[in-house]
């Protein structure tokens, strides 16, 4: 998205990480953070949902 700020055009964007099934606030924030970094790794302007890591 492009916005005008103080007479100048500025490009604004973001990546979003989503989680919904955490047991407490700390876990919710941890999962959302992991999802956000996954979204950033996937490319600008993406949304990723937290997924449990695969068991090895």
PDB file of C-alpha atoms in Angstrom:
ATOM      1  CA  UNK A   1       0.000   0.000   0.000  1.00  0.00           C
ATOM      2  CA  UNK A   2       1.229   3.506  -0.729  1.00  0.00           C
ATOM      3  CA  UNK A   3       0.425   6.387   1.620  1.00  0.00           C
ATOM      4  CA  UNK A   4       1.154  10.092   1.563  1.00  0.00           C
ATOM      5  CA  UNK A   5       3.026  11.212   4.689  1.00  0.00           C
ATOM      6  CA  UNK A   6       3.911  14.892   5.077  1.00  0.00           C
ATOM      7  CA  UNK A   7       3.679  15.349   1.328  1.00  0.00           C
ATOM      8  CA  UNK A   8       5.865  12.324   0.509  1.00  0.00           C
ATOM      9  CA  UNK A   9       4.730   8.959  -0.854  1.00  0.00           C
ATOM     10  CA  UNK A  10       5.690   6.034   1.370  1.00  0.00           C
ATOM     11  CA  UNK A  11       5.227   2.326   0.708  1.00  0.00           C
ATOM     12  CA  UNK A  12       3.791   0.447   3.695  1.00  0.00           C
ATOM     13  CA  UNK A  13       3.501  -3.332   4.038  1.00  0.00           C
ATOM     14  CA  UNK A  14       3.717  -6.123   6.525  1.00  0.00           C
ATOM     15  CA  UNK A  15       3.706  -9.817   7.248  1.00  0.00           C
ATOM     16  CA  UNK A  16       1.286 -11.418   9.693  1.00  0.00           C
ATOM     17  CA  UNK A  17       1.635 -14.486  11.923  1.00  0.00           C
ATOM     18  CA  UNK A  18      -1.533 -16.066  13.340  1.00  0.00           C
ATOM     19  CA  UNK A  19      -2.145 -18.617  16.083  1.00  0.00           C
ATOM     20  CA  UNK A  20      -5.316 -19.607  17.903  1.00  0.00           C
ATOM     21  CA  UNK A  21      -4.756 -22.648  20.103  1.00  0.00           C
ATOM     22  CA  UNK A  22      -2.215 -21.751  22.785  1.00  0.00           C
ATOM     23  CA  UNK A  23      -2.718 -22.702  26.414  1.00  0.00           C
ATOM     24  CA  UNK A  24      -1.497 -19.413  27.901  1.00  0.00           C
ATOM     25  CA  UNK A  25      -0.396 -15.920  26.903  1.00  0.00           C
ATOM     26  CA  UNK A  26       3.313 -16.762  26.779  1.00  0.00           C
ATOM     27  CA  UNK A  27       2.693 -19.702  24.442  1.00  0.00           C
ATOM     28  CA  UNK A  28       0.329 -17.602  22.321  1.00  0.00           C
ATOM     29  CA  UNK A  29       3.016 -14.954  21.830  1.00  0.00           C
ATOM     30  CA  UNK A  30       5.687 -17.579  21.097  1.00  0.00           C
ATOM     31  CA  UNK A  31       3.534 -19.261  18.449  1.00  0.00           C
ATOM     32  CA  UNK A  32       2.517 -15.947  16.857  1.00  0.00           C
ATOM     33  CA  UNK A  33       6.174 -14.916  16.697  1.00  0.00           C
ATOM     34  CA  UNK A  34       7.141 -18.189  14.973  1.00  0.00           C
ATOM     35  CA  UNK A  35       4.285 -17.749  12.493  1.00  0.00           C
ATOM     36  CA  UNK A  36       5.300 -14.136  11.811  1.00  0.00           C
ATOM     37  CA  UNK A  37       8.881 -15.137  10.987  1.00  0.00           C
ATOM     38  CA  UNK A  38       7.536 -17.887   8.702  1.00  0.00           C
ATOM     39  CA  UNK A  39       5.429 -15.250   6.930  1.00  0.00           C
ATOM     40  CA  UNK A  40       8.457 -12.969   6.517  1.00  0.00           C
ATOM     41  CA  UNK A  41      10.479 -15.883   5.107  1.00  0.00           C
ATOM     42  CA  UNK A  42       7.689 -16.624   2.603  1.00  0.00           C
ATOM     43  CA  UNK A  43       7.886 -13.095   1.189  1.00  0.00           C
ATOM     44  CA  UNK A  44       6.604  -9.598   1.803  1.00  0.00           C
ATOM     45  CA  UNK A  45       2.908  -9.134   2.432  1.00  0.00           C
ATOM     46  CA  UNK A  46       2.161 -12.729   3.423  1.00  0.00           C
ATOM     47  CA  UNK A  47       0.105 -14.318   6.178  1.00  0.00           C
ATOM     48  CA  UNK A  48       1.095 -17.584   7.881  1.00  0.00           C
ATOM     49  CA  UNK A  49      -0.661 -19.621  10.548  1.00  0.00           C
ATOM     50  CA  UNK A  50       1.345 -21.375  13.271  1.00  0.00           C
ATOM     51  CA  UNK A  51       1.854 -25.083  12.622  1.00  0.00           C
ATOM     52  CA  UNK A  52       3.294 -27.575  15.081  1.00  0.00           C
ATOM     53  CA  UNK A  53       6.797 -28.671  14.037  1.00  0.00           C
ATOM     54  CA  UNK A  54       6.980 -32.148  12.505  1.00  0.00           C
ATOM     55  CA  UNK A  55       8.141 -34.841  14.908  1.00  0.00           C
ATOM     56  CA  UNK A  56      11.425 -36.408  13.808  1.00  0.00           C
TER      57      UNK A  56
END
